[in-house]
CSV table of C-alpha atoms in Angstrom, one decimal:
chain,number,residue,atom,x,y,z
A,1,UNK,CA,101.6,158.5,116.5
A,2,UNK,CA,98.8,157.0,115.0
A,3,UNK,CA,97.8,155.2,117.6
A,4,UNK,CA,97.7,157.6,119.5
A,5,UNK,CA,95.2,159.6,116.8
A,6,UNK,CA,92.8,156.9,117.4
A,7,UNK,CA,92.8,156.2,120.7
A,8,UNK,CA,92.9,159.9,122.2
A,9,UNK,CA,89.2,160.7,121.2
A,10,UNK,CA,87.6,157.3,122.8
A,11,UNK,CA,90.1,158.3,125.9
A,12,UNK,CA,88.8,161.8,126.1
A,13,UNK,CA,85.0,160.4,126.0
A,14,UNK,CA,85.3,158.1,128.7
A,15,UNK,CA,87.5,159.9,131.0
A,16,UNK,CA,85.6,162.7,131.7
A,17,UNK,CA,82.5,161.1,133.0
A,18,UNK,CA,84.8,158.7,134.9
A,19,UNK,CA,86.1,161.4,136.5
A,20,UNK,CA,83.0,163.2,137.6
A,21,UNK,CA,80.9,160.2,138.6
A,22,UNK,CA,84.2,159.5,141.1
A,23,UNK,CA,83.5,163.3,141.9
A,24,UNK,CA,80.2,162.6,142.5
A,25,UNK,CA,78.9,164.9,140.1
A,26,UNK,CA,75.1,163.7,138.6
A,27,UNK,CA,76.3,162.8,135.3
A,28,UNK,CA,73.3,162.2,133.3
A,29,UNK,CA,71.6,165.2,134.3
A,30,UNK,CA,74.7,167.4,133.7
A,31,UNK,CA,75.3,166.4,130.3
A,32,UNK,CA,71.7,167.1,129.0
A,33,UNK,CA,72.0,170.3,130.8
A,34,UNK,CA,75.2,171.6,129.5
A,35,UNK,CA,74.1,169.7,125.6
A,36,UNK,CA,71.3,172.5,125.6
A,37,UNK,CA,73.5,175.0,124.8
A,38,UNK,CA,75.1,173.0,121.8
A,39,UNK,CA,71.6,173.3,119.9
A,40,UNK,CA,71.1,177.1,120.3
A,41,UNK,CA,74.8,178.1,119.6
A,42,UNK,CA,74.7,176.0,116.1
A,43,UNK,CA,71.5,177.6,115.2
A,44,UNK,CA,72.8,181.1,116.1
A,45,UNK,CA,75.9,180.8,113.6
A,46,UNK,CA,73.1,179.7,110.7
A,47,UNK,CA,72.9,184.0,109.1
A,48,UNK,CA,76.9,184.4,109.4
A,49,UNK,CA,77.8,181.1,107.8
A,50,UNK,CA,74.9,181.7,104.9
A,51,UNK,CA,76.2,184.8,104.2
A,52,UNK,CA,80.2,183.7,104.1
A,53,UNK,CA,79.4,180.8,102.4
A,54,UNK,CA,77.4,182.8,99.2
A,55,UNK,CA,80.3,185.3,99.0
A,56,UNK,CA,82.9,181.9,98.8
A,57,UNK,CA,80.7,180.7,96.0
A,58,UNK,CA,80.0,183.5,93.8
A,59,UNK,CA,83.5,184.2,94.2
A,60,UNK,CA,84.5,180.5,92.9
A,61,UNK,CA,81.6,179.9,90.6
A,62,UNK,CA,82.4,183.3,88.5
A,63,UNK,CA,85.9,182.3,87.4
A,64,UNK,CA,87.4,184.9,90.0
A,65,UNK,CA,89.6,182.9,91.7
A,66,UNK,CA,90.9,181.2,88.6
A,67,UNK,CA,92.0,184.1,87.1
A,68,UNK,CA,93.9,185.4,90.0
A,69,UNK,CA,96.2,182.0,90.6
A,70,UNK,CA,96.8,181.9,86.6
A,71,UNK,CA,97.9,185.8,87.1
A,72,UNK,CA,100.8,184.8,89.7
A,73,UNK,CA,101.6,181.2,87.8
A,74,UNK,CA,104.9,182.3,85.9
A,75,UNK,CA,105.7,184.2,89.2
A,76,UNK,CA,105.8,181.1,91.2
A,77,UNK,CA,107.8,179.0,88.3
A,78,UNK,CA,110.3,181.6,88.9
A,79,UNK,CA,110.7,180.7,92.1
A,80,UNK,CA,110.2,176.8,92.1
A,81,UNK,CA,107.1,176.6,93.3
A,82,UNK,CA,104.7,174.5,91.0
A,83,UNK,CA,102.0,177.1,90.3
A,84,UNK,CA,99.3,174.0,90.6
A,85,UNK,CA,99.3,174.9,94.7
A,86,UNK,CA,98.5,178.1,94.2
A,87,UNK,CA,95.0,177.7,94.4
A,88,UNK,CA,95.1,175.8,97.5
A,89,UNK,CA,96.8,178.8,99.1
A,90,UNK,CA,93.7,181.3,98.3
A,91,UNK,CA,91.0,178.5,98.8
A,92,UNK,CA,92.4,177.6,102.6
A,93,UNK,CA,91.8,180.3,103.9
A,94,UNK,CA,88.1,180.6,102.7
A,95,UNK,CA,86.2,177.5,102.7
A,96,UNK,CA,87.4,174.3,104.5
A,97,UNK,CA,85.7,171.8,102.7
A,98,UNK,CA,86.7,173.1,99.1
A,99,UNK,CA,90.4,173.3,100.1
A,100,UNK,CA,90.1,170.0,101.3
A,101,UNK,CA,88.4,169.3,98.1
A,102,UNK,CA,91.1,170.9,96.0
A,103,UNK,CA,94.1,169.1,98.0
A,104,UNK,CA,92.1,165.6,97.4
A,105,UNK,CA,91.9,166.5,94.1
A,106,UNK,CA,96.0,167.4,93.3
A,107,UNK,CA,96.6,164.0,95.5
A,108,UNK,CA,94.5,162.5,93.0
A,109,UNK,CA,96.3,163.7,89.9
A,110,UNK,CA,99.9,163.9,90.8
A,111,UNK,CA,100.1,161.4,93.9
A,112,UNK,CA,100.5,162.0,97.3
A,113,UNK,CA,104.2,161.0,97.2
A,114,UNK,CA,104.7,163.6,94.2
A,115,UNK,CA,106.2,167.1,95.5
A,116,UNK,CA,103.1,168.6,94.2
A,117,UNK,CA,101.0,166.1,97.0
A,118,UNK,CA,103.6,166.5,99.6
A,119,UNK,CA,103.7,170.5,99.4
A,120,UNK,CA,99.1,170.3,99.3
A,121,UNK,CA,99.0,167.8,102.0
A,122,UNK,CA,101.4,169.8,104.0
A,123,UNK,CA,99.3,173.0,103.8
A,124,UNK,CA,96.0,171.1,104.8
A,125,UNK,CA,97.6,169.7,107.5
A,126,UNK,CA,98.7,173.3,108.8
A,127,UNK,CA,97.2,176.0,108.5
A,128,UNK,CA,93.0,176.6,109.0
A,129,UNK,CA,89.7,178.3,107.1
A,130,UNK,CA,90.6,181.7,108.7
A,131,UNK,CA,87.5,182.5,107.6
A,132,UNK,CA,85.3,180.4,108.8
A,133,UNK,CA,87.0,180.2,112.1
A,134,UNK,CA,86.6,184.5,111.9
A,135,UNK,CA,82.6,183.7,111.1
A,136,UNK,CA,81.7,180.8,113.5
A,137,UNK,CA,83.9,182.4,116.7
A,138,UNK,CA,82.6,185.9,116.3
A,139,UNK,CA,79.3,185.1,115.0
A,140,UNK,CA,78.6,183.2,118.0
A,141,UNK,CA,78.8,185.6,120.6
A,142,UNK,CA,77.3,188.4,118.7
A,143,UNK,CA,80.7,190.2,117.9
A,144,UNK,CA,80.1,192.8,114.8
A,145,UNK,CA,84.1,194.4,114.8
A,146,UNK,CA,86.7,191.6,114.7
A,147,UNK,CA,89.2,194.7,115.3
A,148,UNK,CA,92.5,193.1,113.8
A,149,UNK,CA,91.7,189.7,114.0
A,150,UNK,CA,91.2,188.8,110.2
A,151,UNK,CA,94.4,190.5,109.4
A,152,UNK,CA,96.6,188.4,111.9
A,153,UNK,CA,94.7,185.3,110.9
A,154,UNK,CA,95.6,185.9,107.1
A,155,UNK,CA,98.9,187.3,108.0
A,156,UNK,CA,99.7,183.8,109.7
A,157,UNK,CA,97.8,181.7,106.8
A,158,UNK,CA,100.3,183.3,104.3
A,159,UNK,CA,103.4,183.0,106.6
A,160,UNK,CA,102.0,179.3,107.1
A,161,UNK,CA,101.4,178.6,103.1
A,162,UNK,CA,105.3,179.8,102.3
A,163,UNK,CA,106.7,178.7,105.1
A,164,UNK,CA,104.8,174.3,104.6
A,165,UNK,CA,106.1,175.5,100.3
A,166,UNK,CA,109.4,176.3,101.8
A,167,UNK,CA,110.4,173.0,104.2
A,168,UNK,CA,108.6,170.9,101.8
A,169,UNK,CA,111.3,171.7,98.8
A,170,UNK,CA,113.4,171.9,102.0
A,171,UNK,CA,113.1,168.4,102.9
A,172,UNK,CA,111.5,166.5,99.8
A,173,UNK,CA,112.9,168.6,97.0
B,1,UNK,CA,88.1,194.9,107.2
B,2,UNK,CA,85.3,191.8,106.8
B,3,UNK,CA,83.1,194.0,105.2
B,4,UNK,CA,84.9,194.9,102.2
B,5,UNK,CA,86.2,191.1,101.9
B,6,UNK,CA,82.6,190.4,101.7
B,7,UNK,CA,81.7,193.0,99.6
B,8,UNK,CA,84.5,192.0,97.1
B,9,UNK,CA,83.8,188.9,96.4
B,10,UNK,CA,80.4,189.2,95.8
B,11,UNK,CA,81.1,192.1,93.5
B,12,UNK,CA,84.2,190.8,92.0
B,13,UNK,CA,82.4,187.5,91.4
B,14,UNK,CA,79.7,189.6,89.7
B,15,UNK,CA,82.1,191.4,87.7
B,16,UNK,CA,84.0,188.0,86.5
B,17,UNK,CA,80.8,186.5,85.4
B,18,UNK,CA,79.6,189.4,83.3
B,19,UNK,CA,82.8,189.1,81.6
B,20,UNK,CA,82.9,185.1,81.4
B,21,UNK,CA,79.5,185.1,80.7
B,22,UNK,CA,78.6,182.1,82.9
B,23,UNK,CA,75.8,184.2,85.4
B,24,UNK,CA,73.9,181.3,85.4
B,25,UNK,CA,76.6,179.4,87.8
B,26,UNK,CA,76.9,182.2,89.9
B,27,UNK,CA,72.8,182.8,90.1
B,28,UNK,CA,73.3,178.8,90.9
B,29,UNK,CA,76.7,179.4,93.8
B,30,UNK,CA,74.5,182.0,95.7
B,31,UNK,CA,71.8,179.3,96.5
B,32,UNK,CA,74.1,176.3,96.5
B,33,UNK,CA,76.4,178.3,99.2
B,34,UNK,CA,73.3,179.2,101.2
B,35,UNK,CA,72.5,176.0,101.3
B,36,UNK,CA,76.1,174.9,102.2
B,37,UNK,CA,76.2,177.6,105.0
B,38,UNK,CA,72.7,176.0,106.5
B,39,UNK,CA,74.0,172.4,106.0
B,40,UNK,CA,77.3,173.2,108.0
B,41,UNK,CA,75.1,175.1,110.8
B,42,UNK,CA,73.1,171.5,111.3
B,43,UNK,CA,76.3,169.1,110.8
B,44,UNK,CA,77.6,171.1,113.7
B,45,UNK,CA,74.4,171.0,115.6
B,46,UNK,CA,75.1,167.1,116.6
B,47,UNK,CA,78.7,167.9,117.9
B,48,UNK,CA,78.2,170.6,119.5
B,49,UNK,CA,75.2,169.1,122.0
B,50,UNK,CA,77.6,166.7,122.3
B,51,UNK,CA,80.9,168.3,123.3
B,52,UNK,CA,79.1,170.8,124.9
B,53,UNK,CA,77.3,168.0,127.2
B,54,UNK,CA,80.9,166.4,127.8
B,55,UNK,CA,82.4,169.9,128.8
B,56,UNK,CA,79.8,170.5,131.6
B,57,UNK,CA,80.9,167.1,133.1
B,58,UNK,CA,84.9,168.4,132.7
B,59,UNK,CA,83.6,171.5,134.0
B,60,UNK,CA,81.3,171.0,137.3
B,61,UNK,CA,83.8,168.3,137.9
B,62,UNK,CA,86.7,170.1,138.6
B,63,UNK,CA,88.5,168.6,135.8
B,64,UNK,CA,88.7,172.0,133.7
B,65,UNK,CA,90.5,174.1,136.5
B,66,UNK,CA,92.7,171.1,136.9
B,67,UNK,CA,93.7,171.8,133.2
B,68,UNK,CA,94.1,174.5,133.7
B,69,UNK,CA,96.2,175.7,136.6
B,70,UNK,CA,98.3,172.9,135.4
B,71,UNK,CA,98.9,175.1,131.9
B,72,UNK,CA,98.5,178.6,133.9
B,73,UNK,CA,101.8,179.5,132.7
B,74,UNK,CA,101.6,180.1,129.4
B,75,UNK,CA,98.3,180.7,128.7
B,76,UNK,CA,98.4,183.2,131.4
B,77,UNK,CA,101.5,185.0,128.9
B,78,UNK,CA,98.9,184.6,125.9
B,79,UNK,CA,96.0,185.9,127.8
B,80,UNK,CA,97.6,188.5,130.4
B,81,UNK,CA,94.1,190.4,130.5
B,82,UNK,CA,92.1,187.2,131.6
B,83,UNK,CA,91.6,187.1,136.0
B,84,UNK,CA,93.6,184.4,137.6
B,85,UNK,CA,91.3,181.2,137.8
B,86,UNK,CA,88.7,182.6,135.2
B,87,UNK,CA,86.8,179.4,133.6
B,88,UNK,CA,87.9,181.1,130.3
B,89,UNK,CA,90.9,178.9,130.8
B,90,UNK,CA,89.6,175.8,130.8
B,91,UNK,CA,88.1,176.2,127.2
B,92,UNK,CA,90.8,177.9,125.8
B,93,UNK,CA,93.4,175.3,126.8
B,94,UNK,CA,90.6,172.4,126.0
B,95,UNK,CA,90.7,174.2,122.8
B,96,UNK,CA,94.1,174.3,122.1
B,97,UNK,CA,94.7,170.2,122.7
B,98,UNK,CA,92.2,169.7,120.3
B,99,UNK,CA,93.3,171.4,117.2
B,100,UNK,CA,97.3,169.7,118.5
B,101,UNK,CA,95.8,166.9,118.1
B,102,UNK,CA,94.4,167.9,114.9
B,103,UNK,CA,90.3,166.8,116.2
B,104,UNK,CA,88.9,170.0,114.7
B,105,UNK,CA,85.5,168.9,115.1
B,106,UNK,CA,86.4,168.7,118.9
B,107,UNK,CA,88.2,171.8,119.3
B,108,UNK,CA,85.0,174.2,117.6
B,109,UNK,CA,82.6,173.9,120.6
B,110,UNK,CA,85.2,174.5,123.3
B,111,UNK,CA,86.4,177.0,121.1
B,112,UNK,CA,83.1,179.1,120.7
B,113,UNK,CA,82.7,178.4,125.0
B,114,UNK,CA,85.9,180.1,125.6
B,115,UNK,CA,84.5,183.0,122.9
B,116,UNK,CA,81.4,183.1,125.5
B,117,UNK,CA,83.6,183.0,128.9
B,118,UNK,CA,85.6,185.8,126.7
B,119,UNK,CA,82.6,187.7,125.6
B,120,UNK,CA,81.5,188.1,129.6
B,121,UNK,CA,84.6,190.2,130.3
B,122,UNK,CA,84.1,192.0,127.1
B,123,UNK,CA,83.3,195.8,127.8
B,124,UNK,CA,82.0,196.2,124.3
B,125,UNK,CA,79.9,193.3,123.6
B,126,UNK,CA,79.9,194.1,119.8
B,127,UNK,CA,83.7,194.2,119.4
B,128,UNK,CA,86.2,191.7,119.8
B,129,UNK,CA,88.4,192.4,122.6
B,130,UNK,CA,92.4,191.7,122.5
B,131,UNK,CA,91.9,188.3,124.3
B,132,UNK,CA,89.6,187.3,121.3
B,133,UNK,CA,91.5,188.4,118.9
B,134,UNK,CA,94.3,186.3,120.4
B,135,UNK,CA,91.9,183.0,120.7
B,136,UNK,CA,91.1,183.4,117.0
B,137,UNK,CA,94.8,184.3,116.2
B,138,UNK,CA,95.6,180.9,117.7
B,139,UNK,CA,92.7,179.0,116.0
B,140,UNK,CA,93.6,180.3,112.9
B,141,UNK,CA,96.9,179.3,112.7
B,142,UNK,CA,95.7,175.8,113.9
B,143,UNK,CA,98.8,174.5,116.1
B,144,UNK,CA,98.4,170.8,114.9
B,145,UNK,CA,100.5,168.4,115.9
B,146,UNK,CA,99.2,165.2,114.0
B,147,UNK,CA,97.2,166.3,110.6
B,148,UNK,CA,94.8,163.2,111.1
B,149,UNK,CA,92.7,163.7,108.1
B,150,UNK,CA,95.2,164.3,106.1
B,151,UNK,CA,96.8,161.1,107.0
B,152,UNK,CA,93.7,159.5,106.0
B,153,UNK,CA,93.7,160.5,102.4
B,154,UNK,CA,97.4,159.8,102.2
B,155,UNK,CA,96.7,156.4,103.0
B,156,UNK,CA,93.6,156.5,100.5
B,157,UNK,CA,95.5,157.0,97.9
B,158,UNK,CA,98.4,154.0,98.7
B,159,UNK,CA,101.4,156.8,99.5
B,160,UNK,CA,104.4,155.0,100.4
B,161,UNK,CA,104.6,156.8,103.3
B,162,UNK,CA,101.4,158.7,104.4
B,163,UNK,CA,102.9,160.0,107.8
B,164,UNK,CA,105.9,161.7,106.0
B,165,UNK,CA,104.3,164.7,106.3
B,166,UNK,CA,104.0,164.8,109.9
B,167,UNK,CA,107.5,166.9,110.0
B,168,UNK,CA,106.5,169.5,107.6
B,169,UNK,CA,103.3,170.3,109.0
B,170,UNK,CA,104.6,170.2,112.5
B,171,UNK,CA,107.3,172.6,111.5
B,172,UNK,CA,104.8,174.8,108.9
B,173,UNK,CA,102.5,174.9,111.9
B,174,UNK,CA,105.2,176.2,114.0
B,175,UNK,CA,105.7,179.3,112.2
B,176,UNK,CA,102.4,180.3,111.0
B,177,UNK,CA,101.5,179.8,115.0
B,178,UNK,CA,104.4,181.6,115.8
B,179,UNK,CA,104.1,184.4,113.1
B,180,UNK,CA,99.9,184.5,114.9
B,181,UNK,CA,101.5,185.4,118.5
B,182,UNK,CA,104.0,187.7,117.2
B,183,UNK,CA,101.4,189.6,114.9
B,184,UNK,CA,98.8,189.6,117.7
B,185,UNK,CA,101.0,190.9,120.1
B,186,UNK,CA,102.1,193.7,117.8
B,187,UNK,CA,98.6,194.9,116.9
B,188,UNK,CA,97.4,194.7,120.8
B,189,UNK,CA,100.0,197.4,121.5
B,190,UNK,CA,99.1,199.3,118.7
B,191,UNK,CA,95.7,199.5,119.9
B,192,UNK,CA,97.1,200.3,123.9
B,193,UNK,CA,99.3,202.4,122.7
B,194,UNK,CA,97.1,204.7,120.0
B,195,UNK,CA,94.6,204.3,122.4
B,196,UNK,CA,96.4,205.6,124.9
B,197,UNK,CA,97.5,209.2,122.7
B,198,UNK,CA,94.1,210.4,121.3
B,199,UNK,CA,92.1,211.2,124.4
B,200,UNK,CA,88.4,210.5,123.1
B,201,UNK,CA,87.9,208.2,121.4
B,202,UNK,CA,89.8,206.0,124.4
B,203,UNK,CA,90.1,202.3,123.6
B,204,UNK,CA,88.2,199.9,124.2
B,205,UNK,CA,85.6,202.6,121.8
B,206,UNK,CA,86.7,202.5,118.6
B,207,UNK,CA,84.8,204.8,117.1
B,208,UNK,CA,84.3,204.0,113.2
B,209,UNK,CA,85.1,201.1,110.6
B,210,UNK,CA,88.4,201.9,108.9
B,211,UNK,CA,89.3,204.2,111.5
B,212,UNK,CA,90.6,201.2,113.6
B,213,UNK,CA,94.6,201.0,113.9
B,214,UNK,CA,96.5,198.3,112.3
């Protein structure tokens, strides 16, 4: 499996102009062509990410996010769940980088072979920034109404958080 | 819906730090986000060009209709409103190897090209159409097969067994992606079907914010 992690990235990159040089495609030429558009789709997303990014940070900065996990902590002892991951389940779906940062974090503390590491690495490893998917997708193309598409991507990352909690005390509890 | 999220948070946070009294920090989070938002917009500028450089090749190849034919079938059940052999394909199954093999980095660009191949057939270029909403729905449940990164801080911090976690995610994943379909599928008819009993305002025109069903 983890070989396979390394290698499949180096494959991908060779491959593909392999395959159209045999095609006789101009490679060269077609890469700096197609490269353009890389520029002026990351500088279009610049205003969507600024303004998701403030709202993330107030948000965490103001002690908002704090109070809510505390709110639900003897809520979750109830159930078995160690209230610890709880922020980890409202930071995933906003910001990608602090989630990650949060999950390093409880590694850190409890060890990654502790429940608590198990369960954080578990949720990393499924689920995504909803959010920032929602921003960067939409914000590239100039869509204004995501219609439903925020709901179904929270819908899923909450179905995703209990369900990595639930096989985790499944399989390691 | 994004607008009051937004809204909240911003007011909430304002609301907190009145009542924490740390509005210095937050004063200090609206830059420091700003900046994070324009830091993220560059990191992405270098593999972007790049990805996007590499999917031309797949693409004026032939290699991307290969793909895809050769995954028609179920993409075709995600994406029923997508024409047979559109290049929409290609990036949305391009997308959807790279986030199973857990490359998020790769599976962005390709993701955001499929978003523009989506955005062509789009009636109403300023709201999402089904097909989008679907594409998100998948990207946001992120089907991953091998959690790379987190591998990599498993093993940073000596775990006995830093791939343990493989089975969990995979099944996690399973769910949350399965939960995305299922949800998606359920608000699309919805929409048809609403859409379908109030003559004006008749979907794809949704008329007002709030107003839209599900």
């Amino acid at each position: 499996m983890n070989l396979i992690s390394v290698w499949m990235i180096p494959i991908v990159i060779a491959f593909i102009p392999l395959f159209a040089f045999a095609r006789r495609v101009l490679v060269y030429e077609t890469f700096v062509d197609g490269a353009k558009d890389g520029f002026s789709t990351a500088i279009s997303i610049i205003p969507h990410l600024v303004g998701m990014m403030v709202a993330i940070s107030v948000f965490r900065a103001s002690g908002a996010l704090e109070a809510m996990t505390s709110w639900m902590g003897p809520f979750l002892l109830g159930l078995g769940v160690p209230p610890e991951i709880m922020p980890l389940g409202l930071l995933r779906p906003l910001t990608g980088t602090g989630s990650l940062a949060y999950t390093t974090e409880l590694i850190h503390v409890y060890g990654p072979d502790s429940i608590i590491g198990r369960i954080a690495s578990t949720i990393q490893g499924s689920t995504d920034t909803t959010l920032y998917v929602l921003t960067v997708y939409f914000g590239a193309v100039g869509i204004r109404k995501g219609r439903y598409a925020l709901k179904v991507g929270l819908f899923s990352d909450i179905i995703g958080f209990i369900a990595a909690i639930f096989f985790c005390l499944l399989v390691f509890g | 819906m994004i607008n009051v999220i937004w809204m909240g948070m911003i007011l909430i946070g304002f609301i907190f730090s009145a009542v924490n009294g740390n509005i210095e920090d937050v004063t200090k989070a609206v830059f420091d986000g700003a900046q994070t938002g324009v830091t993220v917009s560059f990191g992405l500028i270098s593999i972007m060009v790049f990805w996007l450089g590499l999917m031309r090749l797949a693409e004026d190849s032939g290699l991307l209709a290969k793909i895809a034919r050769l995954m028609g079938p179920v993409v075709r059940y995600l994406f029923p409103d997508i024409p047979k052999n559109h290049p929409a394909f290609g990036y949305i199954l391009s997308n959807m190897s790279a986030n199973l093999f857990g490359l998020g980095n790769a599976a962005t660009p390709m993701g955001i090209k499929a978003m523009q191949e989506l955005q062509k057939l789009n009636p109403d270029k300023e709201q999402a159409s089904p097909a989008m909403c679907t594409l998100l729905a998948l990207n946001t449940a992120s089907i991953t097969l091998i959690p790379t990164t987190l591998i990599a801080i498993r093993m940073n911090y000596h775990s006995a067994n830093p791939a343990e976690i493989v089975g969990t995610t995979l099944m996690a994943t399973a769910v949350a992606t399965l939960a995305a379909i299922m949800a998606d599928r359920w608000c699309r008819h919805r929409l048809i079907s609403q859409s379908k009993k109030k003559k004006p305002p008749a979907w794809p025109h949704t008329p007002k914010e709030g107003d839209a069903p599900c």
